[in-house]
Coordinates of C-alpha atoms and ligand atoms in Angstrom, one line a residue:
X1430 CA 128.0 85.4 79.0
X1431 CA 129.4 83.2 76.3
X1432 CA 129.9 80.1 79.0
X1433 CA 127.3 77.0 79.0
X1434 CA 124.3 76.9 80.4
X1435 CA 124.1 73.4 82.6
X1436 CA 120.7 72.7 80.7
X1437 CA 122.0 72.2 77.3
X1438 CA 124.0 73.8 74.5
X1439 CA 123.7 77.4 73.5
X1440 CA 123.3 76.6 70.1
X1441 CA 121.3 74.0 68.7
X1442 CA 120.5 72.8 64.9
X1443 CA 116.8 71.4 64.0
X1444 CA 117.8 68.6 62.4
X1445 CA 119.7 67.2 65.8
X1446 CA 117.0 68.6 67.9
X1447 CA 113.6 66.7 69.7
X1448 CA 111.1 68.9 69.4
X1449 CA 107.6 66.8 68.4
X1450 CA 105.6 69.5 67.1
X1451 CA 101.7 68.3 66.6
X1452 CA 100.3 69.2 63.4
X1453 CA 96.9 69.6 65.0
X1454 CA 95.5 71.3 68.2
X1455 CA 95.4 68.9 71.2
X1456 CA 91.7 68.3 71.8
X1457 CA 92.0 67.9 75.5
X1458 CA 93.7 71.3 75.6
X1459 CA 91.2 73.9 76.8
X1460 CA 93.4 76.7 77.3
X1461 CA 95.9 78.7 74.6
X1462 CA 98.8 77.8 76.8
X1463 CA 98.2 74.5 77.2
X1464 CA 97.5 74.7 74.1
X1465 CA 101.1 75.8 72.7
X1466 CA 102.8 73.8 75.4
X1467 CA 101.9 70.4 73.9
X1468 CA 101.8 71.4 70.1
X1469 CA 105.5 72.7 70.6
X1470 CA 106.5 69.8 72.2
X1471 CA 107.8 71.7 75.3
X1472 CA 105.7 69.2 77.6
X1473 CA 104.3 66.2 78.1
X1474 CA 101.2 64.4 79.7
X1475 CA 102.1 61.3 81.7
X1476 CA 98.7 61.2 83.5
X1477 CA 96.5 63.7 84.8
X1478 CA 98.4 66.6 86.1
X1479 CA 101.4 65.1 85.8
X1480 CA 103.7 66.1 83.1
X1481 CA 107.5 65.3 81.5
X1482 CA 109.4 68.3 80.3
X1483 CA 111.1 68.1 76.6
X1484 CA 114.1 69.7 75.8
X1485 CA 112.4 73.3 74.8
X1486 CA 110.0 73.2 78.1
X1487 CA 112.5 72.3 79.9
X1488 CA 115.2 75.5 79.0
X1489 CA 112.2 77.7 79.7
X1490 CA 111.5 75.9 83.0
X1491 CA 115.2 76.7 84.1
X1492 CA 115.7 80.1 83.0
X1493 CA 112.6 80.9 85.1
X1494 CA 114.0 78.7 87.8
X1495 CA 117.3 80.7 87.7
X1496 CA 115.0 84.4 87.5
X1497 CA 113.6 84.0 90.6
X1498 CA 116.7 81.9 92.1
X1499 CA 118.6 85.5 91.3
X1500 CA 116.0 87.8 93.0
X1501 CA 115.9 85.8 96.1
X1502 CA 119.6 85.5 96.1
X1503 CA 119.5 89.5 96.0
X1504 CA 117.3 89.8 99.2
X1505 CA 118.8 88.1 101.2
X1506 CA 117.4 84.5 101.2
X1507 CA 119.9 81.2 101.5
X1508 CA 118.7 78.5 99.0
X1509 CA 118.7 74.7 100.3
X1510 CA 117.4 71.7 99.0
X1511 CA 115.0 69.5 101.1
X1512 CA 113.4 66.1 99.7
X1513 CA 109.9 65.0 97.9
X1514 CA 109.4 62.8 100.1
X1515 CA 108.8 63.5 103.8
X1516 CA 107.9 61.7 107.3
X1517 CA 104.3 61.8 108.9
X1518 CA 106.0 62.7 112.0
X1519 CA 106.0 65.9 111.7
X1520 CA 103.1 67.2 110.1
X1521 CA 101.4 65.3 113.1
X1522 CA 102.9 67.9 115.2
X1523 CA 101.7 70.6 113.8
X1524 CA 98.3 68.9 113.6
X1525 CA 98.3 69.2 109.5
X1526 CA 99.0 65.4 108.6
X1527 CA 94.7 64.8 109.5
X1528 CA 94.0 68.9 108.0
X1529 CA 95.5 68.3 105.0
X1530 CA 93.1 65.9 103.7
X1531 CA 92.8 63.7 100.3
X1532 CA 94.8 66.6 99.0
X1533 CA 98.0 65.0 100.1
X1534 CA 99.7 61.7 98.4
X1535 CA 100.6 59.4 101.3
X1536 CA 102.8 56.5 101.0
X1537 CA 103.6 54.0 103.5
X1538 CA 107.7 52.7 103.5
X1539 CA 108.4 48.8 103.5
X1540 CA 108.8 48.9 107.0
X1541 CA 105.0 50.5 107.3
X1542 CA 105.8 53.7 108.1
X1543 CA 103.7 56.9 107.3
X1544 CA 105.6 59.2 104.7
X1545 CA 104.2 61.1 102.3
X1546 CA 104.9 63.6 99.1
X1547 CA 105.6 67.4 100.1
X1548 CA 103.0 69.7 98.9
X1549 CA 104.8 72.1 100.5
X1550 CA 107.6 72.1 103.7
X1551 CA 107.2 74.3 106.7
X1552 CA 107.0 71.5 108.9
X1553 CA 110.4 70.1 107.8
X1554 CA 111.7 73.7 107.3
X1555 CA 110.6 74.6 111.1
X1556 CA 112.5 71.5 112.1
X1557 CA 115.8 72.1 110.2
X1558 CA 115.7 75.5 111.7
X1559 CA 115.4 74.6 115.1
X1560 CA 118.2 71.9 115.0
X1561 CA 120.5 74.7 113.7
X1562 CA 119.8 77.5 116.1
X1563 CA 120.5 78.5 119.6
X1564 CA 120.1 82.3 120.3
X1565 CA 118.4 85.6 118.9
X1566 CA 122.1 86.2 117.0
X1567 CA 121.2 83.5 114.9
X1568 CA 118.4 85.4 112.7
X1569 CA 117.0 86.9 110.6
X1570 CA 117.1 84.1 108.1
X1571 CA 115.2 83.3 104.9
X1572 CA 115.6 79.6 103.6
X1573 CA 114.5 79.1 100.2
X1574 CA 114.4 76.1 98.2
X1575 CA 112.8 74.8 94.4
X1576 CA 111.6 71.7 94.4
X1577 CA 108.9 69.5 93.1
X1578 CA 105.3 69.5 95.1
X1579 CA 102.6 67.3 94.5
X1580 CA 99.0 67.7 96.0
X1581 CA 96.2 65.8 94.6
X1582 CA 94.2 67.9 92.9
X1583 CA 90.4 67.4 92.9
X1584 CA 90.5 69.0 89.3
X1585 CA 94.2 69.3 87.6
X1586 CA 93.5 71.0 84.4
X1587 CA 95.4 73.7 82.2
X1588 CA 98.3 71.7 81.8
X1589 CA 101.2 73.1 84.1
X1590 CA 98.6 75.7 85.2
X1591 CA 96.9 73.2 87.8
X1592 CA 99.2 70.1 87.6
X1593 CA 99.2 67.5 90.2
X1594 CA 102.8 67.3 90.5
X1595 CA 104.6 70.8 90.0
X1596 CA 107.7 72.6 90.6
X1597 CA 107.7 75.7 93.3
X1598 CA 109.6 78.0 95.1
X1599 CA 109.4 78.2 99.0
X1600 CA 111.0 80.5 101.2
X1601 CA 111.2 80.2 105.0
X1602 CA 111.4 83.3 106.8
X1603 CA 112.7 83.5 110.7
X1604 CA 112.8 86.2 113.2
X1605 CA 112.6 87.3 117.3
X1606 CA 109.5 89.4 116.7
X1607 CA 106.6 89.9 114.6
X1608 CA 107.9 92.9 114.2
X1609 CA 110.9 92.2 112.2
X1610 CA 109.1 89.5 110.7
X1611 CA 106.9 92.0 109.1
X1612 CA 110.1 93.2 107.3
X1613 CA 111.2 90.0 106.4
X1614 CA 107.4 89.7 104.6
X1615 CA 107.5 92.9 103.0
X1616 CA 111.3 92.1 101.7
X1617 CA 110.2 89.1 100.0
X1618 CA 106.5 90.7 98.8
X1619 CA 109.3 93.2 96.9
X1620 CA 111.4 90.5 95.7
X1621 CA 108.6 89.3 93.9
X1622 CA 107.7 92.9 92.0
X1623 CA 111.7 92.5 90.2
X1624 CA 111.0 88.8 89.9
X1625 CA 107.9 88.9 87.6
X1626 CA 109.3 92.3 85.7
X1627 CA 111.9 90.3 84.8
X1628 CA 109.4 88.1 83.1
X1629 CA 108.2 90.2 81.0
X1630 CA 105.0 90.2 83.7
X1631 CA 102.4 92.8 85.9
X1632 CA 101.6 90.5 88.9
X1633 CA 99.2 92.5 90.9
X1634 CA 99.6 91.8 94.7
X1635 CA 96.2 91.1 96.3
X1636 CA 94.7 90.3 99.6
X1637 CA 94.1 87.1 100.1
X1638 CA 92.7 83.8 102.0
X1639 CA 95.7 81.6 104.0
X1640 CA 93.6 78.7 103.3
X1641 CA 95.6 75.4 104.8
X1642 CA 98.7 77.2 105.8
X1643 CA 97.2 79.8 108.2
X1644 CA 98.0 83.0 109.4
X1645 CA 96.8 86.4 109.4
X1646 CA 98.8 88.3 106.5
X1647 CA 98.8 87.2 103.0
X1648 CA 98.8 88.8 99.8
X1649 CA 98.8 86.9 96.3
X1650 CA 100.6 88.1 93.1
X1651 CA 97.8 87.4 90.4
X1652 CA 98.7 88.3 86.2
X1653 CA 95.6 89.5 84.6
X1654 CA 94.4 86.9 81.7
X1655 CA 91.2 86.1 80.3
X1656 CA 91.3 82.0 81.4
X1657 CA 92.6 83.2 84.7
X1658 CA 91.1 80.6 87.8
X1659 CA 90.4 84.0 90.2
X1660 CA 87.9 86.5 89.7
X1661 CA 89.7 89.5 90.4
X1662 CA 88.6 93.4 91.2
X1663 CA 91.3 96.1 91.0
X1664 CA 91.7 99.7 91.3
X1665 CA 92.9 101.0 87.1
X1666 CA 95.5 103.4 89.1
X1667 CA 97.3 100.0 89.2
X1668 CA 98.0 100.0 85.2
X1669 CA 100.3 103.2 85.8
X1670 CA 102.4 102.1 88.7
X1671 CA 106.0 101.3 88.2
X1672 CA 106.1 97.4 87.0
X1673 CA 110.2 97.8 85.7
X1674 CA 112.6 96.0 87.9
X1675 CA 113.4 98.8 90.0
X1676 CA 116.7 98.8 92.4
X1677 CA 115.5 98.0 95.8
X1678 CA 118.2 98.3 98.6
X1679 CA 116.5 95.2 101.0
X1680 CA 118.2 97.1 104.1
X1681 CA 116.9 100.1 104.3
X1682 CA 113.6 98.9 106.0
X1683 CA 111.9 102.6 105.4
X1684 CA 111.9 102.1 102.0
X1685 CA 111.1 98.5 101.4
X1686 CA 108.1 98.6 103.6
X1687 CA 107.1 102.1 101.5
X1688 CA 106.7 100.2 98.9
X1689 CA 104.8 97.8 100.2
X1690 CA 102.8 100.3 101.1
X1691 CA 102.5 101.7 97.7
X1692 CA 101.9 98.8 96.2
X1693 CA 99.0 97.6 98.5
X1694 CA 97.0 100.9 99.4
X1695 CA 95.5 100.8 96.2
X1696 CA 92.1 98.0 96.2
X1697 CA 92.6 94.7 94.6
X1698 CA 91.4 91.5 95.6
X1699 CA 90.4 88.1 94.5
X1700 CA 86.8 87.0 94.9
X1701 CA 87.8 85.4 97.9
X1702 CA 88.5 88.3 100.0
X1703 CA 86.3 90.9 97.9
X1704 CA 84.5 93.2 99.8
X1705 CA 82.0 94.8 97.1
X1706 CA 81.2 97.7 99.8
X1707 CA 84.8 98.7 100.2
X1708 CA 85.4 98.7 96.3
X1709 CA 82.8 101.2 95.8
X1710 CA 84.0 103.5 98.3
X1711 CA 87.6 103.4 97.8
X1712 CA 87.5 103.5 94.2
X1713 CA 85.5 105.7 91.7
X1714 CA 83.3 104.1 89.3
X1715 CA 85.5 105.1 86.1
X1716 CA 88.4 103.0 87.8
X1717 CA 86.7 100.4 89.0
X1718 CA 87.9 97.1 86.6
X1719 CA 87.1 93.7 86.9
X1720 CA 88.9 90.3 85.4
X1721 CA 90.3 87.2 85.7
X1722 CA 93.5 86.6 86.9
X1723 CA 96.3 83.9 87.3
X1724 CA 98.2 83.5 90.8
X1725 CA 101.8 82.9 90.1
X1726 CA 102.8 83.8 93.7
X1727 CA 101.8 83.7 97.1
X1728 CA 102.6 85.0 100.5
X1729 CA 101.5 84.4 104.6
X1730 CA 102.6 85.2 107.5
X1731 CA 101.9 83.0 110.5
X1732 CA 103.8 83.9 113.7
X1733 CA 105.0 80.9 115.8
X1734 CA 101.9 78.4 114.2
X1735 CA 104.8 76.1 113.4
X1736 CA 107.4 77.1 115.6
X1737 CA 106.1 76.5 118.6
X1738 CA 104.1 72.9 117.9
X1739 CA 107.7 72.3 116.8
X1740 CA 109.5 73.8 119.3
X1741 CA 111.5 76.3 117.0
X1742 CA 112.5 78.1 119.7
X1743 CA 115.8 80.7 120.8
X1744 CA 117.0 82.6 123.4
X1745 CA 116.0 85.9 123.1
X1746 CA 118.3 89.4 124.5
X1747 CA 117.1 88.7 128.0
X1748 CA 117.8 85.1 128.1
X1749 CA 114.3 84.6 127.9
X1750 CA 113.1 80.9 125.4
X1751 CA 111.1 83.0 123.0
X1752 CA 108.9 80.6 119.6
X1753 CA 110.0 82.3 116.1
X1754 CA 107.8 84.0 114.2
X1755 CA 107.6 82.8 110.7
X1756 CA 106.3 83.1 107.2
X1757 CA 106.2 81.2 104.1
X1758 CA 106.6 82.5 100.4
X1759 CA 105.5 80.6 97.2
X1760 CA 106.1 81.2 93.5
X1761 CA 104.7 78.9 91.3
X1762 CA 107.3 77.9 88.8
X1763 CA 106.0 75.7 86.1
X1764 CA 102.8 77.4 86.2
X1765 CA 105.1 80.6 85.3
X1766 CA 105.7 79.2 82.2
X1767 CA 102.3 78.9 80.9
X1768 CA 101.0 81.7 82.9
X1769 CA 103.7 84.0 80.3
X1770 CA 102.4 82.2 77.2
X1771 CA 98.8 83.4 78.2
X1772 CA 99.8 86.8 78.8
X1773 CA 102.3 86.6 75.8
X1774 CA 101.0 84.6 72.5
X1775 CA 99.3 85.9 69.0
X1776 CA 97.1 83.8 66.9
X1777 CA 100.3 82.4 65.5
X1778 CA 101.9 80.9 68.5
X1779 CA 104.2 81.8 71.6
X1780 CA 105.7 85.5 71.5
X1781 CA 108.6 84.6 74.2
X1782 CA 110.0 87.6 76.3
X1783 CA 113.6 87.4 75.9
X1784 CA 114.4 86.8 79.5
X1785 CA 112.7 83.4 79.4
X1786 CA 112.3 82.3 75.6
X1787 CA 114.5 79.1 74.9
X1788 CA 116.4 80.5 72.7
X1789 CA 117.2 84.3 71.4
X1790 CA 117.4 83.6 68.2
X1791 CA 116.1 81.6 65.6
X1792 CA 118.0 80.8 62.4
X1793 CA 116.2 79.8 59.5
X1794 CA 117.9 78.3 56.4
X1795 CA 115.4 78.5 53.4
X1796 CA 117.2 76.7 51.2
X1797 CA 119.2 73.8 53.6
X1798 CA 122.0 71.7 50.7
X1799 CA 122.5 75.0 49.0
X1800 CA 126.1 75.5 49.1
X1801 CA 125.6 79.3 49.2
X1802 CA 122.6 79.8 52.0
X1803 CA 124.2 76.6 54.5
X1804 CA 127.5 78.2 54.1
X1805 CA 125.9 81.9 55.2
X1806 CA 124.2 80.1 57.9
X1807 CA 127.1 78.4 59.1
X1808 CA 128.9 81.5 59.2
X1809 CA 126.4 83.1 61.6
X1810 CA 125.6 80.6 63.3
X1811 CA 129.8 80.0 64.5
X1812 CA 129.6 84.1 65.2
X1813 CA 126.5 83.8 67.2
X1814 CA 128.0 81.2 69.0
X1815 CA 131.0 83.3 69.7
X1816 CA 129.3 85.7 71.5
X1817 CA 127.2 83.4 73.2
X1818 CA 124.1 83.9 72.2
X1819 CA 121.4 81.1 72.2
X1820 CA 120.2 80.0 68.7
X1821 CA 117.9 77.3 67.2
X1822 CA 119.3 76.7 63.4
X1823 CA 116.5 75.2 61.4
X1824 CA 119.1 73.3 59.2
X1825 CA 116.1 71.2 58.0
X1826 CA 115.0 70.8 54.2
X1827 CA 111.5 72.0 54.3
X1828 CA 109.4 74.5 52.5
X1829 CA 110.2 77.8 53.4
X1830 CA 106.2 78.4 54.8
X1831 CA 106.3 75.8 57.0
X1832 CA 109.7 76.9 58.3
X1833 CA 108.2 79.9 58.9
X1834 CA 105.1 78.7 60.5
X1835 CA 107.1 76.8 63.0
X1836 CA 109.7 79.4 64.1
X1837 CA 106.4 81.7 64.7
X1838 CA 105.2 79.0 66.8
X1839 CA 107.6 78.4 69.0
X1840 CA 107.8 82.1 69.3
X1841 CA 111.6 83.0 69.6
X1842 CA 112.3 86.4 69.9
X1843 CA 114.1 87.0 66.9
X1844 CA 114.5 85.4 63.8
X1845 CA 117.3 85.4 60.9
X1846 CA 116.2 84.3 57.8
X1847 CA 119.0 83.6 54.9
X1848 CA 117.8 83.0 51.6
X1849 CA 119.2 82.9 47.9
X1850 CA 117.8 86.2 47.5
X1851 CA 119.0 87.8 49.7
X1852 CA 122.3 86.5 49.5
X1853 CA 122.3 88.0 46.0
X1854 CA 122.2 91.6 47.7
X1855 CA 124.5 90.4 50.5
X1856 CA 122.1 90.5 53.5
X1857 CA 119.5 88.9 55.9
X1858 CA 116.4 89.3 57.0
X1859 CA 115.8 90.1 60.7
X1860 CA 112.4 89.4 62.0
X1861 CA 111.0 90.3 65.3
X1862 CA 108.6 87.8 66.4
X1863 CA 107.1 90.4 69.1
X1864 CA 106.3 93.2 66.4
X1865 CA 106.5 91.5 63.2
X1866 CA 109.3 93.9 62.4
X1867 CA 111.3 92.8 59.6
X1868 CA 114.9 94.7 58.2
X1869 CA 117.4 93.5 56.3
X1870 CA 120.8 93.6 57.4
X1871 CA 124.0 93.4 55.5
X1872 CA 125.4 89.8 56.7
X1873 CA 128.5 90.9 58.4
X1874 CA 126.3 93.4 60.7
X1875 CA 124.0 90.5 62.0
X1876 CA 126.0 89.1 64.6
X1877 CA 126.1 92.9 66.1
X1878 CA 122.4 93.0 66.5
X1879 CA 122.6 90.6 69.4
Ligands
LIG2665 C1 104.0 79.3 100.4 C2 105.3 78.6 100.1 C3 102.2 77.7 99.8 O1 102.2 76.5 99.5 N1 103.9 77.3 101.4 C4 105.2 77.3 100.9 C5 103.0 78.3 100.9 N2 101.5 78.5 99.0 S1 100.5 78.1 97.8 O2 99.7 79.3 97.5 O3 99.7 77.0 98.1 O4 101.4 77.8 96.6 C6 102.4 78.7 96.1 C7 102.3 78.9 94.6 O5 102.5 77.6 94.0 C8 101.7 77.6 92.8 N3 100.8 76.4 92.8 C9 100.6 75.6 91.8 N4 101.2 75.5 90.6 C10 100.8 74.5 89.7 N5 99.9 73.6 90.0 C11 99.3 73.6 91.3 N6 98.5 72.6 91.6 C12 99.7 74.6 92.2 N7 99.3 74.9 93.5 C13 100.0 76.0 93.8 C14 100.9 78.9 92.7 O6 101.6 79.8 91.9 C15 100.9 79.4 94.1 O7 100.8 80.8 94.2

């Protein structure tokens, strides 16, 4: 800790800051966490679906990015970087460049030649791969890369929830068989359990449809919240389960795949793949639970579908020219962000979990040009600093209730409040923005606290 972060400074005063906070609620915003997103000025709308990300969006955007950067890091998976922009070539290979419809932006080059903007890559993936492989010693590998998408929604709505143009994460797996494929699934199906833990988040893995990318296997990672796009039907057995970030060791096969298990014997599925019948007689009537849910992830398997249109191909023990068998893993990275406001807000704004909020703390100045309360603040704001802890310091000369109203807002998890008052008895206030919690602490034990 204590070093930099490459998205901006750890500590940050108000009065420096660009944060355009609306006064009012966005009309167009039909959702709570679209909602928050614009009147925080974390986001915004450039045209339909298509969004800019302010300086406050943005540091949430990141730390997600770098969440689930770390958990795929930690099974195993190589990240890579691959353009926006791609060549028709390809995708006519693998017959998806006709399949993939009105859904897909397509440009044409000066020199008139078909490209078009990635909604997602295993085409170009598939084709990297095979240029860099010769024999069965050369996988397992997992490829993983976060970049921007953009497919042409009929209906973008929800802000980041549905945009147009959004960020993801796509892994690549490749192996010999469908056999070890299936552990290369079932290691990235765990990854995502510690990914969304670490988030604060229960993303119930589902059944599910493999729509336009194919395949047989598939499973999507759906939080439960009210203006969720899926319906959703669930086994309650699923509210007791471990959702911590438990260790995992990705090698031992046995147990990664018994958790799978676990974690996919129980019913729940998406309308899509509901089987009313089943429900009923897997799961007892006082367990059976209903909702609406929000995918944040999404896994498939598909064999050789790509590898062998695109000639991904290696030779296998026997010196035999054997296709790869493949799947694809997505995790929807801006729509993480308002996916936690939804499952994290109160009637006063964002409630951030800390592994994601923009900043730890926020430090609120009641009485900014007081000599006694800025000098205080200044104080803690240098130790805070110190131990490199991220803090807002609302340096600005407003009323104290609108200070208060903001910080609530914007829904850091803690918040250090110095006034004249308190200064009198030598202490601050220490508000929890989660609980409402509030203790005062004698000034020179603040710093600890963090
Ligand atoms: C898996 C990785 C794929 O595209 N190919 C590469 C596979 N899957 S997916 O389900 O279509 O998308 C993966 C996740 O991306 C998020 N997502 C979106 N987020 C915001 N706006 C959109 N329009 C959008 N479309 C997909 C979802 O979280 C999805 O699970």
């Amino acid at each position: 800790m204590g070093a930099f972060t490459s998205f901006g400074r750890k500590l940050m005063k108000l009065s420096q800051y660009f944060m355009p906070i609306l006064r009012d609620d966005p009309k167009e915003a039909e959702i709570v966490s679209h909602r928050l997103m614009l009147r925080t000025g974390m986001i915004r709308q450039e045209s339909a679906g298509i969004y800019s990300w302010l300086p406050m969006g943005l540091r949430v955007l990141k730390k997600i990015e770098q969440i689930v950067r770390e958990e795929q890091d930690r099974a195993g998976a190589l990240e890579v970087l691959m353009p926006t922009i791609q060549s028709a070539d390809l995708w006519r290979k693998s017959g998806r460049y006709d399949d993939y419809g009105k859904e897909m932006l397509r440009i044409t080059d000066r020199h008139e030649r078909d490209m078009l903007f990635g909604p997602t890559n295993e085409e170009m993936i598939t084709d990297i791969f095979r240029a860099g492989v010769q024999s069965y010693k050369d996988v397992p590998r997992n490829l993983y890369h976060i970049q921007w998408k953009f497919r042409d929604e009929i209906r973008p709505r929800f802000g980041v929830m549905r945009g147009r143009e959004f960020l993801m994460k796509d892994a690549y797996s490749f192996d010999v068989s469908a056999e070890d494929g299936r552990h290369s699934y079932n290691k990235m199906f765990v990854s995502y359990l510690r990914t969304y833990a670490r988030m604060g988040l229960k993303a119930i893995p589902m059944r599910a449809e493999t729509g336009p990318i194919g395949g047989d296997m598939s499973h999507e990672f759906l939080i439960l919240a009210e203006t969720g796009e899926s319906e959703v039907f669930f086994d309650r057995d699923f509210y007791d389960m471990d959702w911590s970030a438990f260790e995992i060791d990705y090698d031992d096969l046995e147990t990664v795949s018994q958790t799978v298990t676990e974690y996919t014997s129980k019913y729940a599925a998406s309308d899509e793949k509901h089987e009313p019948e089943e429900f009923e007689k897997r799961v007892p009537e006082s367990r059976r639970l209903s909702g609406r849910g929000i995918e944040v992830g999404h896994i498939f398997f598909f064999g050789t579908k790509y590898s062998e249109p695109l000639g991904c191909v290696v030779q296998s023990a026997d010196g035999k020219p054997v296709a790869l068998h493949s799947g694809s893993y997505g995790i929807g990275v801006s729509r993480l962000a308002g996916a936690i406001i939804e499952a994290s807000h109160d009637d006063d704004g964002i409630i951030w979990p800390e592994s994601v909020a923009p900043f730890k703390v926020g430090l609120i100045n009641l009485k900014a040009g007081d000599a006694e309360t800025d000098a205080a603040c200044a104080n803690l704001y240098s130790g805070l600093c110190q131990k490199g802890i991220d803090v807002l310091y609302d340096d600005r000369d407003d009323r104290p209730g609108a200070k208060f109203a903001r910080m609530d807002l914007i829904g850091l998890p803690w918040q250090v409040i110095i006034g004249p008052r308190g200064l009198k008895d030598g202490v601050a206030e220490v508000k929890e923005r989660a609980t409402g919690e509030r203790q005062n602490v004698p000034l020179d034990n603040v710093v600890s606290l963090f």
